[in-house]
């Protein structure tokens, strides 16, 4: 099966192929992902069910939006 590392590698490969603009919704964001330096060109919104994870994400990436649901 596919591991989490394989999934992240695929995500970054896909991100490298697109022109960064607009919004990116990070579902189940946990403590946040740097998105390979693209977050200064796009609006990143992290969504997670755990308020503690959102707090960690906002500490690491204060410019990200946060939704708890």
XYZ file of N, CA, C and O in Angstrom, residues 25-64:
160
model
N -7.434 24.316 0.172
C -8.049 23.816 1.393
C -7.317 22.550 1.809
O -7.316 21.558 1.089
N -6.678 22.607 2.973
C -5.926 21.473 3.510
C -6.835 20.732 4.482
O -7.014 21.141 5.624
N -7.447 19.641 4.011
C -8.374 18.856 4.827
C -7.602 17.964 5.786
O -6.685 17.263 5.376
N -7.980 17.992 7.065
C -7.245 17.217 8.068
C -5.834 17.742 8.192
O -4.875 16.982 8.187
N -5.696 19.057 8.311
C -4.398 19.731 8.205
C -3.400 19.387 9.299
O -2.202 19.545 9.105
N -3.870 18.913 10.449
C -2.931 18.629 11.530
C -2.144 19.876 11.885
O -2.703 20.969 11.918
N -0.837 19.770 12.113
C -0.040 20.942 12.484
C 0.370 21.805 11.288
O 1.122 22.750 11.433
N -0.136 21.499 10.101
C 0.143 22.316 8.921
C 1.208 21.740 8.014
O 2.020 20.921 8.430
N 1.179 22.178 6.775
C 2.127 21.743 5.744
C 2.668 22.992 5.058
O 1.899 23.889 4.723
N 3.981 23.072 4.811
C 4.540 24.275 4.208
C 4.199 24.475 2.727
O 4.365 25.552 2.202
N 3.742 23.475 2.032
C 3.380 23.562 0.616
C 4.489 24.154 -0.239
O 4.265 24.951 -1.128
N 5.706 23.779 0.066
C 6.856 24.056 -0.794
C 6.992 25.530 -1.183
O 7.246 25.852 -2.329
N 6.772 26.431 -0.241
C 6.943 27.860 -0.501
C 5.823 28.507 -1.300
O 5.901 29.668 -1.651
N 4.764 27.785 -1.605
C 3.680 28.328 -2.414
C 2.661 29.127 -1.602
O 1.857 29.837 -2.166
N 2.711 29.015 -0.281
C 1.671 29.624 0.530
C 1.718 31.150 0.506
O 0.771 31.791 0.921
N 2.807 31.744 0.017
C 2.816 33.201 -0.085
C 2.102 33.670 -1.357
O 1.851 34.849 -1.522
N 1.752 32.757 -2.257
C 1.069 33.101 -3.506
C -0.390 32.655 -3.507
O -1.149 33.033 -4.384
N -0.753 31.833 -2.550
C -2.121 31.324 -2.475
C -2.636 31.489 -1.049
O -1.862 31.639 -0.112
N -3.945 31.478 -0.916
C -4.545 31.498 0.414
C -4.721 30.057 0.863
O -5.406 29.277 0.206
N -4.084 29.705 1.971
C -4.197 28.353 2.523
C -5.183 28.390 3.681
O -5.088 29.250 4.560
N -6.126 27.463 3.665
C -7.093 27.315 4.744
C -6.968 25.891 5.263
O -7.146 24.939 4.512
N -6.640 25.756 6.541
C -6.513 24.450 7.170
C -7.805 24.076 7.871
O -8.381 24.882 8.594
N -8.270 22.863 7.656
C -9.472 22.357 8.310
C -9.111 21.107 9.093
O -8.458 20.214 8.561
N -9.507 21.078 10.367
C -9.227 19.911 11.200
C -10.299 19.828 12.281
O -10.933 20.829 12.611
N -10.509 18.628 12.821
C -11.489 18.466 13.892
C -10.872 18.735 15.266
O -11.592 18.870 16.242
N -9.556 18.830 15.329
C -8.862 18.995 16.602
C -8.367 20.436 16.771
O -7.463 20.872 16.047
N -8.956 21.184 17.714
C -8.507 22.564 17.937
C -7.009 22.666 18.244
O -6.357 23.625 17.831
N -6.455 21.682 18.928
C -5.023 21.698 19.234
C -4.155 21.654 17.987
O -3.113 22.304 17.921
N -4.584 20.878 16.999
C -3.835 20.815 15.740
C -3.897 22.161 15.014
O -2.903 22.629 14.464
N -5.067 22.794 15.038
C -5.198 24.103 14.404
C -4.335 25.147 15.101
O -3.729 26.007 14.444
N -4.238 25.069 16.423
C -3.370 25.988 17.170
C -1.917 25.809 16.759
O -1.182 26.788 16.567
N -1.490 24.555 16.609
C -0.111 24.288 16.161
C 0.109 24.823 14.751
O 1.148 25.418 14.453
N -0.870 24.615 13.877
C -0.744 25.099 12.501
C -0.612 26.624 12.490
O 0.250 27.168 11.807
N -1.455 27.305 13.267
C -1.413 28.766 13.269
C -0.127 29.298 13.894
O 0.350 30.361 13.494
N 0.455 28.568 14.828
C 1.739 28.977 15.401
C 2.849 28.860 14.354
O 3.744 29.707 14.286
N 2.788 27.809 13.546
C 3.806 27.582 12.510
C 3.581 28.442 11.277
O 4.530 28.877 10.627
N 2.298 28.656 10.935
C 1.933 29.376 9.709
C 0.843 30.402 10.030
O -0.335 30.179 9.742
N 1.215 31.525 10.640
C 0.204 32.489 11.082
C -0.642 33.088 9.948
O -1.724 33.610 10.195
N -0.167 33.011 8.731
C -0.912 33.552 7.592
C -1.949 32.568 7.041
O -2.717 32.924 6.157
N -1.997 31.334 7.538
C -3.010 30.369 7.124
C -4.318 30.658 7.850
O -4.332 31.029 9.014
